Each structure stands twice: as structure tokens, then as C-alpha cells.
Coordinates of C-alpha atoms in Angstrom, one line a residue:
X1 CA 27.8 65.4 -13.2
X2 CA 26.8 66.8 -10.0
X3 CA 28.0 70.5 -8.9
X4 CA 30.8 70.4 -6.7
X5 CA 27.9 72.1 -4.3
X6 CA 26.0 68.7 -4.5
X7 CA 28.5 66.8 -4.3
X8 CA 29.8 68.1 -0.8
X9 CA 26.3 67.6 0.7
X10 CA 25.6 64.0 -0.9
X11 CA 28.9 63.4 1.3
X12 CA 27.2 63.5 4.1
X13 CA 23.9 61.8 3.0
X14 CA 24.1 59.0 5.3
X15 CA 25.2 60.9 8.2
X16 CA 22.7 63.5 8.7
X17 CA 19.4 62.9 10.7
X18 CA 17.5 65.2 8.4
X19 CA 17.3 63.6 5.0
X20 CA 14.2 65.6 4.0
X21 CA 16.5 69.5 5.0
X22 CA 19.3 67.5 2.4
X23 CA 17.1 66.5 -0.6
X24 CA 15.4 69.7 -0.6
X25 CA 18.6 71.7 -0.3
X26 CA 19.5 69.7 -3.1
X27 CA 16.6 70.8 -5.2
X28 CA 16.9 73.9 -3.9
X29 CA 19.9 74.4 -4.8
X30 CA 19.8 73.1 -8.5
X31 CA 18.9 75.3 -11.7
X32 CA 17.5 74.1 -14.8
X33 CA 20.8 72.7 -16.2
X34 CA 21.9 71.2 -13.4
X35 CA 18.9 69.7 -11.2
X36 CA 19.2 66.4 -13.7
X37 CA 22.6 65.6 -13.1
X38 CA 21.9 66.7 -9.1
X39 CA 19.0 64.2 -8.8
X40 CA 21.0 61.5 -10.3
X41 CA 24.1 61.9 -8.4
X42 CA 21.5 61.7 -5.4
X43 CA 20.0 58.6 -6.2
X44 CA 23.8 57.2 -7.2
X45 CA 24.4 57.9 -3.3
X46 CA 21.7 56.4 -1.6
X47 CA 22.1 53.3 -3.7
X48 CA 25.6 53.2 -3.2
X49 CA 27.3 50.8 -1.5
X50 CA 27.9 53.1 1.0
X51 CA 24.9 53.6 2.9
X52 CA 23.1 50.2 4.3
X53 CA 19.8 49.3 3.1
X54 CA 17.8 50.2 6.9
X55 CA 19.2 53.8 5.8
X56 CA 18.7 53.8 2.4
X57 CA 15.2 52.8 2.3
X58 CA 13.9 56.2 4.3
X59 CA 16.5 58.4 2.2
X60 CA 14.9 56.9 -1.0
X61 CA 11.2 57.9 0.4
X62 CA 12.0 60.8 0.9
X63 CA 13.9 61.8 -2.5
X64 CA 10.5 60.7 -4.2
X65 CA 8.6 62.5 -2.4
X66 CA 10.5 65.8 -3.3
X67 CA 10.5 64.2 -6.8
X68 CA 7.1 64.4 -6.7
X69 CA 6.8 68.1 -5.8
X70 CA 9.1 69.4 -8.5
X71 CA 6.8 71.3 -11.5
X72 CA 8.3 70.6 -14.6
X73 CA 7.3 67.2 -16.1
X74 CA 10.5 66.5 -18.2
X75 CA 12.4 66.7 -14.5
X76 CA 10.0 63.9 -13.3
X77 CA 10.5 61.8 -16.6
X78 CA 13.9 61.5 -16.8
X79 CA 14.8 61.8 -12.5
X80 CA 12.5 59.0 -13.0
X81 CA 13.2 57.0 -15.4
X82 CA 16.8 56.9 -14.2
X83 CA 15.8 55.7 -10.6
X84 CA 14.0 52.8 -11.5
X85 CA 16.8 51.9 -13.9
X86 CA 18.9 51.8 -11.0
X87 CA 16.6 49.9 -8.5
X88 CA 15.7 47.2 -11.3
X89 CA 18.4 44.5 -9.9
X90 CA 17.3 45.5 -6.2
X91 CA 13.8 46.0 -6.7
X92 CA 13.1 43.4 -3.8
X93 CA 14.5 45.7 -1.5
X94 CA 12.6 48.8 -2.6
X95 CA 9.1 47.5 -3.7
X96 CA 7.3 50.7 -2.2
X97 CA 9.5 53.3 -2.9
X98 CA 9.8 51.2 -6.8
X99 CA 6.0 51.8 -7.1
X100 CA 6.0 55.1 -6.1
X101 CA 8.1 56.2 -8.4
X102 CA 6.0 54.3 -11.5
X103 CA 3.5 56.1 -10.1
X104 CA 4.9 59.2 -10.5
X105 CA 6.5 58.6 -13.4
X106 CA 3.3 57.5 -15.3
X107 CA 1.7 61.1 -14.0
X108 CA 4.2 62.5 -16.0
X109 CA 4.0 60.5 -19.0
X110 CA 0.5 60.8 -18.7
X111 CA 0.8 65.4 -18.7
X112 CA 2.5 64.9 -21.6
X113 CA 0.2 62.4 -23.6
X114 CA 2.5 59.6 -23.6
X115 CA -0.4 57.1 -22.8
X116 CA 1.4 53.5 -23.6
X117 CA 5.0 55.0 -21.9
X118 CA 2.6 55.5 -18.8
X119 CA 1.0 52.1 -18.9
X120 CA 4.0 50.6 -19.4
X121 CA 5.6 52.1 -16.5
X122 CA 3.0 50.9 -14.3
X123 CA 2.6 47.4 -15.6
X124 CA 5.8 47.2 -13.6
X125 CA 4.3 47.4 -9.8
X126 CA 5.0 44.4 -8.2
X127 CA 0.8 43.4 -7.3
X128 CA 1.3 40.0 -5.8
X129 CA 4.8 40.6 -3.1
X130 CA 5.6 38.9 -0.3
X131 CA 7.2 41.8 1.3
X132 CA 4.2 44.4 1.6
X133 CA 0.4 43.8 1.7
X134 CA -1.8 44.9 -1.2
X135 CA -5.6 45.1 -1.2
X136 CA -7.6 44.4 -3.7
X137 CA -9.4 47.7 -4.3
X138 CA -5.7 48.8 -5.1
X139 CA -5.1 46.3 -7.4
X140 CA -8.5 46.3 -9.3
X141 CA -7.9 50.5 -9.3
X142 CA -4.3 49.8 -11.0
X143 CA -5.8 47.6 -13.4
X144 CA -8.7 50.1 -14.7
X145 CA -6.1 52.8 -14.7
X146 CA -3.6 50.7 -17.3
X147 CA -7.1 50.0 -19.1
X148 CA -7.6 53.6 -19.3
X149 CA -4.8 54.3 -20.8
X150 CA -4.9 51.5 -23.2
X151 CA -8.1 52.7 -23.9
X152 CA -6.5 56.6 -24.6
X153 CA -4.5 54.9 -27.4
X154 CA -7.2 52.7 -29.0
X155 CA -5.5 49.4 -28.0
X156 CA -8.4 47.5 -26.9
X157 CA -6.6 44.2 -27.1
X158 CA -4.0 45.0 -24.2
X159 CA -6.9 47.4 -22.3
X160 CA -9.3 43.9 -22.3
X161 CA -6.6 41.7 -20.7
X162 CA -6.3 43.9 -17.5
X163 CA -10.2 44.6 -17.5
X164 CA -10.6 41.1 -17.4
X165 CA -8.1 40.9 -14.5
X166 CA -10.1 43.7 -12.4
X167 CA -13.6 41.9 -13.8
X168 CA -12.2 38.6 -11.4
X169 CA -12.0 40.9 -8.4
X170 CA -14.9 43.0 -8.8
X171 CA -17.5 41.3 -6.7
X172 CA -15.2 42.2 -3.8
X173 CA -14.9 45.9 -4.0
X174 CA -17.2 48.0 -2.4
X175 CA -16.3 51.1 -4.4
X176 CA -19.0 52.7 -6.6
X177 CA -17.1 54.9 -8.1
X178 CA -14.9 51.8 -9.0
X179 CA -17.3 49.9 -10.6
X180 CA -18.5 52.5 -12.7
X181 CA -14.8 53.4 -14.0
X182 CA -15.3 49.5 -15.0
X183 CA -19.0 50.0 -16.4
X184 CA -17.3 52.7 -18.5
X185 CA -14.3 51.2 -19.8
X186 CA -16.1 47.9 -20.9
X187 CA -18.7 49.8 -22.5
X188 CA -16.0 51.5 -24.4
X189 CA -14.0 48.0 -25.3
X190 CA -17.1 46.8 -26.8
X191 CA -17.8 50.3 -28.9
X192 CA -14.3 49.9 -30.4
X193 CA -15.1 46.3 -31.2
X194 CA -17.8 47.0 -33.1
X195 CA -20.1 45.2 -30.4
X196 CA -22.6 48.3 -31.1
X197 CA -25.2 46.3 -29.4
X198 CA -23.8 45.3 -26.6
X199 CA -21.8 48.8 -26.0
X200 CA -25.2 50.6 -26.5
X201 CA -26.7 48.6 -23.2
X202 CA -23.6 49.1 -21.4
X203 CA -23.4 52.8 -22.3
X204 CA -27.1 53.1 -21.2
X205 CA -26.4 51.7 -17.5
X206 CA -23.6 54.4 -17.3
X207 CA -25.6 56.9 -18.2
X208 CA -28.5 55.7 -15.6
X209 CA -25.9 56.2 -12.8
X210 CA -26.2 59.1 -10.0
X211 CA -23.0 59.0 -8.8
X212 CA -21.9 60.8 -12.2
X213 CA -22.9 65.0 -13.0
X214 CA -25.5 65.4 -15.4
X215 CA -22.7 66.4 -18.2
X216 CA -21.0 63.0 -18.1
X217 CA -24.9 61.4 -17.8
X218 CA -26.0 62.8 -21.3
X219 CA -22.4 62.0 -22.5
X220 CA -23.2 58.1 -22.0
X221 CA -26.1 58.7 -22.8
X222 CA -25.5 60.0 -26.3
X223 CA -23.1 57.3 -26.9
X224 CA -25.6 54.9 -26.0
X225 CA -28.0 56.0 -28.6
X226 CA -25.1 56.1 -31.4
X227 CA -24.2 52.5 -30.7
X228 CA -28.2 51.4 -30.8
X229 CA -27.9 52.9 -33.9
X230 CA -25.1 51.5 -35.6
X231 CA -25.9 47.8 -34.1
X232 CA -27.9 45.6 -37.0
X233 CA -31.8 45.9 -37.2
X234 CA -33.5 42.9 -35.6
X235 CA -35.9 42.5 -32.1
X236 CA -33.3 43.4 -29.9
X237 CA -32.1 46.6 -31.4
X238 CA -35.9 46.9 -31.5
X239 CA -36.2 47.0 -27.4
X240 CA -33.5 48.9 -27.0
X241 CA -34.4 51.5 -29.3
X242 CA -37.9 51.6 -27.5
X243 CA -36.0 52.0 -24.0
X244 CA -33.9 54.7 -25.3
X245 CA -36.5 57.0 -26.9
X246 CA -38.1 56.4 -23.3
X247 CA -35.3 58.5 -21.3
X248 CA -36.4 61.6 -20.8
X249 CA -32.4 63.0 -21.3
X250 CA -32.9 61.4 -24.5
X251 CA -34.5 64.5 -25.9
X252 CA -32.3 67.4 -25.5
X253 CA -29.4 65.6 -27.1
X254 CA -28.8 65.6 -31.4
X255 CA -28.8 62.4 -31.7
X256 CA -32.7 62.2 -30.8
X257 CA -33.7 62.9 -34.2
X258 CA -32.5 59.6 -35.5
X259 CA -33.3 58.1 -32.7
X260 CA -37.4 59.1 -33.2
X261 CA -37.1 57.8 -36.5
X262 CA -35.4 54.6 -35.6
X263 CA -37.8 53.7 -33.2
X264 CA -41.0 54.6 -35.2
X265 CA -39.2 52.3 -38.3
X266 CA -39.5 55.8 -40.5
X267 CA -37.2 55.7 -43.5
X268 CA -34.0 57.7 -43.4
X269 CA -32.6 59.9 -46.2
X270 CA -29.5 60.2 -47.2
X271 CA -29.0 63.7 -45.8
X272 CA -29.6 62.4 -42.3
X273 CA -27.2 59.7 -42.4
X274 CA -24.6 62.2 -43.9
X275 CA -25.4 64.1 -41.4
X276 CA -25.0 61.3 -38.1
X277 CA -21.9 60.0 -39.8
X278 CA -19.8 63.2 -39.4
X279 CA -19.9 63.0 -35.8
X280 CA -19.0 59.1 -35.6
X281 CA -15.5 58.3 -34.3
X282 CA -13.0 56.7 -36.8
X283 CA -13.7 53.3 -35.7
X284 CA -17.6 53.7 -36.2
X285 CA -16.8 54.3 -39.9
X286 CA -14.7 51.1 -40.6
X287 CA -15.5 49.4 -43.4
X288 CA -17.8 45.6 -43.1
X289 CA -16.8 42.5 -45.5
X290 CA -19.1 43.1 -48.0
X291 CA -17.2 46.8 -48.8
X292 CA -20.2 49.2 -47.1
X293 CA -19.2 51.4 -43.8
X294 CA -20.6 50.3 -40.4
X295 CA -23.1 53.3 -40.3
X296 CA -24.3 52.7 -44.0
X297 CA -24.7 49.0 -43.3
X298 CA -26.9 50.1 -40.5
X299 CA -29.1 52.6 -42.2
X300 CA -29.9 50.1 -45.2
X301 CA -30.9 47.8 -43.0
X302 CA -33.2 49.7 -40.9
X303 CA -34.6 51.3 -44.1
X304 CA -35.3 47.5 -44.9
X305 CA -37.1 46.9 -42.2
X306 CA -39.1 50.4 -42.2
X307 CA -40.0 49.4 -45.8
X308 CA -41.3 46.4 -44.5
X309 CA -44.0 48.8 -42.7
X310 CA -44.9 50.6 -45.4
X311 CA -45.6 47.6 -48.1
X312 CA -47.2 44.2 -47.9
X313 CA -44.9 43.5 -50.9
X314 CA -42.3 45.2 -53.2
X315 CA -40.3 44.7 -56.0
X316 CA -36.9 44.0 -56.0
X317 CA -35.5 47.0 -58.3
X318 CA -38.0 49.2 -56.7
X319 CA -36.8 48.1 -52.7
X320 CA -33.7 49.3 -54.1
X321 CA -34.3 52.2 -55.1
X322 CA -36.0 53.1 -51.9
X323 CA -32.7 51.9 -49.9
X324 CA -30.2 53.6 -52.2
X325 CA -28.5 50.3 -53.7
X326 CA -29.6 48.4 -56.9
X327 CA -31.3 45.8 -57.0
X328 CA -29.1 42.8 -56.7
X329 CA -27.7 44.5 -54.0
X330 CA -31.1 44.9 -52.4
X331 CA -32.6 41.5 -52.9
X332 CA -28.7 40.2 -51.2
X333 CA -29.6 42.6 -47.6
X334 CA -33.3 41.5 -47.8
X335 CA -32.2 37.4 -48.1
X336 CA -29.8 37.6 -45.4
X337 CA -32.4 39.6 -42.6
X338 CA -34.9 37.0 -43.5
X339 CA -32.2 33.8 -43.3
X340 CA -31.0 35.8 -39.9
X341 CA -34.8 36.3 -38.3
X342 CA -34.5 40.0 -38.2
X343 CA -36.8 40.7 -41.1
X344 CA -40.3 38.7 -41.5
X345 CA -41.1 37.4 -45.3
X346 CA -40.1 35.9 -47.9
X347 CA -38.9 36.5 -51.5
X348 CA -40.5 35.6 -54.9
X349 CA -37.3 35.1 -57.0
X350 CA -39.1 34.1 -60.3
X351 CA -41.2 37.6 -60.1
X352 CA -39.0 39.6 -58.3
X353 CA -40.7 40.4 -55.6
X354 CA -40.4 41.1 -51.7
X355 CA -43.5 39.6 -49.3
X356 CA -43.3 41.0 -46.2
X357 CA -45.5 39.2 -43.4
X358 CA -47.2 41.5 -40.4
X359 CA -46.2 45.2 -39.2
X360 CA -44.2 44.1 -36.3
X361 CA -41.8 42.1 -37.5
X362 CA -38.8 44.4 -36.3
X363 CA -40.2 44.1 -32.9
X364 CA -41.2 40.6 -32.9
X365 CA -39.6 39.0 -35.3
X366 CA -41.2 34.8 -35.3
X367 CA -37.5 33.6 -36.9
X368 CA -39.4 30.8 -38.7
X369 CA -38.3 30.5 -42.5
X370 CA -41.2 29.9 -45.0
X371 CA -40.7 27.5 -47.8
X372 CA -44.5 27.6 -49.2
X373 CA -44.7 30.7 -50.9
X374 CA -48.5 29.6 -51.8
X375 CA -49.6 29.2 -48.6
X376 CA -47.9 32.8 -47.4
X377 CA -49.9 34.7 -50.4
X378 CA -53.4 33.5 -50.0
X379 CA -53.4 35.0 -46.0
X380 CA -56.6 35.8 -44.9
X381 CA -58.2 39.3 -44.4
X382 CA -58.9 39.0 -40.6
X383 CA -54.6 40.1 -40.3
X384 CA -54.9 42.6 -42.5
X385 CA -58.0 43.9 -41.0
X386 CA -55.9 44.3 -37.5
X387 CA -53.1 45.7 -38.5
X388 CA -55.2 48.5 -40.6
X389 CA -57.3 49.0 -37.0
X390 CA -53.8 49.2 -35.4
X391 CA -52.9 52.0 -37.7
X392 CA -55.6 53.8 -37.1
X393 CA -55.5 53.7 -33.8
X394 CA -52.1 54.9 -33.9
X395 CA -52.6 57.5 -36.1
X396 CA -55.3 58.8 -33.7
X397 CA -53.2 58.9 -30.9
X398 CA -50.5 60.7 -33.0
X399 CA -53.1 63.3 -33.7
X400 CA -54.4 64.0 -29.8
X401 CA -50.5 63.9 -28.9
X402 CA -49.5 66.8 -31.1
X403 CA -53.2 68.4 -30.1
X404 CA -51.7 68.1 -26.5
X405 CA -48.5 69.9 -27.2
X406 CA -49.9 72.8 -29.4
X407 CA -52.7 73.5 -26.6
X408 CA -49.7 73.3 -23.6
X409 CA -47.3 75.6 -25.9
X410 CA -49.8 78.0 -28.0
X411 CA -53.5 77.8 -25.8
X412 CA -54.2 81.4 -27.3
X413 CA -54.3 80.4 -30.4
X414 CA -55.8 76.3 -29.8
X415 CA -58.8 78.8 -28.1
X416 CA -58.9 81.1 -31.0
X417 CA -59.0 78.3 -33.6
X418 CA -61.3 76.0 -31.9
X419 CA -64.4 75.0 -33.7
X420 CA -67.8 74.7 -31.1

């Protein structure tokens, strides 16, 4: 209940010219016991019967604004919460000062962490009235801000469904900074849904963006390379992984390591994937059908398809060794990259034995199945002789590269070491 103070100046509510003096005197007035039951007697009075809608409609303005002032959060939460109980059966009559209080109210929530309280409240602004105009930029910008905090809670289901409402309205915001709170928050629905692929891209474009500081640049762009990462070996990953290692940002972050190795198809111990999967998110490690994590699906089958660089053929038992699983196991990964198109070959079941055709197949993978084994293993040298050349060649280049660096870094001791 109000003090009797409060009480004698909500008497006069409706009478004064200054509303704003009142409402502050109010607040001014109030301690921390009493300022609860003093902001609810207030909003009692102006909804009362007494005082006529023409006058109530300013009062109310003008008690959230002072509602917005006060400090402490729990004030705002439960001045609040009581408020818009009270205006729910005349909400017609106070759509602006009903979503300014939401507003407020989910800024509170929001301080305090309560993320689906705060979305909740806001999923309650009237968007489409007849009594006051509403843009779209302000509709699309409370849509990616319920998204955001669906997103804060991990509910990507609920966080999609008003993504997808701001996605309809897109093309006609001008914003930048708009779009690329969208960019973001898609990039991070399809991360949570394990759409590693398609997050990784998303991530990328983020990260590519100038209207963000550097900080929140090599965030995305970190993110971007964990996703590529994660997402299943085949030609796409391929181009990705080749556009990633590209980035110059790319190599100041930890992930790059991984990255390099990735993108030259070298085999990755089990130390290293230890090591990337501590730093994954809890949704990164979820478990696939077949009973392996997301990550060590990932790293088997990219040690797959950097096997397939190293051999022209390999046995079963041995592949898994190499890969970490047995054989069985092995022979099941290899049989369902081939059947996909994301791994180039064929497999000898009678001998045991993996054929694996080319040395690009990650990168351009054909997607034909072979049935005639006997055709596959009497190839011709002319292939092999190319892809040895191309080795070579590579090799080379590897060499002059790392020449390159140690003269730029060390040139006293390239000078001093130099044979003439």
C-alpha cells in the first residue's frame, strides 16, 4: 500500500498541469521499501476510472519515462510487470505507452540474464496496429532482437521463426548494421544446427564485413574456420578450406594450425584433435547416429581423404589403424565417402583392400561409382607419371617458399650459409 504521503499527491493526479513535478516527487519521495507499493498505487490512479483516457494517456508517458530512469533493475521488473498486467484489457488504448514499457521491461530482464522472460515480454508489442504507424526497419529490428535472445538461450527453433519473419522484410531495409545483426544471427542458427557447412560460409561473410572492429572480424572469423572444420570432407569443404587459409587474418588466430593441415589433406593426430575439441561449444560435441562426436566424425574423415594422398591403395586393417578405428569400422567410413562422391575409389572386398583413384579427389571429386574393378587396376602410367610431376613441382615450391621466409627473417645467417 502506498504511504499516506503518496497517497495525498496521487489525489491530485488528474488535476495538476505538471504530471512530470508529480511522478518524480513520487519517486523522489519513495525509499526502498516503499517505491513498489508507490509505483503501483500510481499506475492504479491513472488507470482509474477516475481520470479520462485524453488525460491518462500523457500521465502514463510520463510515469514510464521516470520508470525508465530509476537504477535498480528489480524496481523496473516488478513496476513493470505490474503495469502491463494492468493495461492488458485496455491495451488498445495504450499501444505506445504498452510497448514502451515491454521495452523497458525486457532491458531489465535482459541485466539480469533472464533472456526467454525478455523475449517473452517483447513478443507482446502490438507490430501490425491500426492505431499508430510502424515501419519496417522497426519491426525487422524487434524481430533480430527476440532472435537474439532466443539465440542467448540456445533455442534455435523459436530464434528461426522470427529470423525468418525479418528475412521477408530484409530487401527493404537500408540499414547495414541491420543486415549484418541478420548475417550473424543466421550464421549462428545454422552452427547450432549442425549446418557446419553452411554456418562456416555465413560466418566467413561476417567476418569480411567493415562495418565491424577488427576484434569482432577475427571472432567470425575464427568461427568460420571451426565450422569448415567440423562440416564433412568432400569438394565443397575442399573450396572453402582453400578460401579460408587464403585470408590473411586467418593466420594470427589458433585455429590456423588445423586449418594448414586441413587444406594441405595432412593427417591429424590425435593430440591435435584433443586439442581443437576443448575449445568447441557443447553443441559442436554432440554425438552423430553412428555413436562418434561431431568433431571426431570430422577428423576421420578428413584423415580418409588425406590417406587417399598418400597411397594408391591400402589395406583395410592397416587404413584403420592410420584413422584410429578398426577395421570394420574403417572399411564402413571409406564405403559411405565413396557411395557419397566425397572420396574417389573403390574397395576390393575379397582382398581387403582400398583403391584410391588420382590425388585430387578431395578437391574434385568425379562422383561416378565404379563397378569394374578390372578396368580401375590396370590404369595406365601416363596418370601416375602426372601426378608424381605434380608432386614434385610442389615440393619445389614448398622448398623456395620456406627459402623465402628464412632469407626475409634470418638474411645474416641465409648470407653466411650460402654455398657460391
Amino acid at each position: 500500500m502506498a504511504t499516506p504521503e503518496v497517497q495525498s499527491i496521487l489525489r491530485q493526479l488528474g488535476s495538476t498541469s505538471d504530471s512530470t513535478q508529480t511522478i518524480n516527487e513520487i519517486i523522489s519521495s519513495s525509499n526502498a521499501e516503499t517505491i513498489n507499493p508507490n509505483l503501483k498505487a500510481t499506475i492504479d490512479t491513472i488507470l482509474g476510472e477516475s481520470i479520462s483516457i485524453v488525460i491518462a494517456r500523457p500521465l502514463l508517458s510520463t510515469f514510464v519515462d521516470s520508470l525508465s530512469r530509476i537504477p535498480p533493475t528489480e524496481v523496473k521488473i516488478s513496476a513493470g510487470e505490474y503495469a502491463i498486467e494492468q493495461l492488458r484489457s485496455r491495451v488498445v488504448s495504450f499501444e505506445e505507452q504498452d510497448a514502451q514499457l515491454r521495452e523497458i521491461l525486457a532491458d531489465a530482464f535482459t541485466a539480469e540474464e533472464s533472456y526467454i522472460d525478455a523475449a517473452k515480454v517483447l513478443q507482446g508489442i502490438q507490430l501490425d496496429s491500426s492505431q499508430r504507424k510502424i515501419g519496417d526497419d522497426v519491426k525487422v529490428r524487434m524481430w533480430m532482437r527476440i532472435c537474439r535472445l532466443y539465440l542467448e538461450v540456445d533455442d534455435t527453433t523459436s530464434a528461426e521463426a522470427y529470423l525468418n519473419r525479418a528475412k521477408n522484410l530484409l530487401y527493404k531495409i537500408e540499414d547495414k548494421e541491420l543486415h549484418l545483426v541478420f548475417q550473424l544471427s543466421q550464421a549462428r542458427i545454422l552452427d547450432a544446427r549442425c549446418r557446419f557447412l553452411d554456418a562456416s560460409q555465413a560466418y566467413h561473410q561476417v567476418s569480411l564485413s567493415t562495418a565491424l572492429d577488427e576484434e569482432d572480424r577475427q571472432q567470425s572469423l575464427s568461427k568460420a574456420i571451426t565450422c569448415a572444420v567440423l562440416a564433412g570432407a568432400g569438394p565443397s569443404r575442399s573450396k572453402l578450406l582453400a578460401k579460408l587459409f587464403k585470408d590473411e587474418n586467418a593466420t594470427e588466430l589458433r585455429e590456423f594450425g588445423i586449418l594448414e593441415k586441413m587444406f594441405l589433406d595432412r593427417l591429424i593426430s590425435p593430440t591435435e584433435v584433443k586439442q581443437f575439441a576443448d575449445q568447441l561449444a557443447p553443441h559442436q560435441l554432440a554425438r552423430t547416429s553412428d555413436g562418434s562426436t561431431v568433431v571426431a566424425k570430422a577428423m576421420i574423415e578428413h584423415n580418409l581423404l588425406g590417406a587417399s594422398r598418400l597411397y594408391s591403395n591400402i589395406g583395410v586393417a592397416e587404413l584403420g589403424r592410420l584413422i584410429g578405428l578398426d577395421a570394420e569400422k574403417a572399411e564402413e567410413y571409406a564405403a559411405r565417402m565413396l557411395e557419397q562422391g566425397r572420396l574417389d575409389g573403390y574397395i576390393d572386398q575379397i582382398d581387403g583392400v582400398v583403391f584410391f583413384r588420382g590425388g585430387d579427389s578431395g578437391s574434385s571429386v568425379s562422383g561416378e561409382k565404379s563397378t569394374d574393378v578390372a578396368a580401375a587396376a590396370s590404369r595406365k602410367s601416363a596418370p601416375n607419371l602426372r601426378k608424381w610431376d605434380a608432386s614434385v613441382q610442389g615440393l619445389t615450391e614448398e622448398v623456395e617458399r620456406v627459402a623465402s621466409l628464412l632469407q626475409a627473417q634470418y638474411p645474416v645467417l641465409v648470407e653466411a650459409t650460402r654455398v657460391h
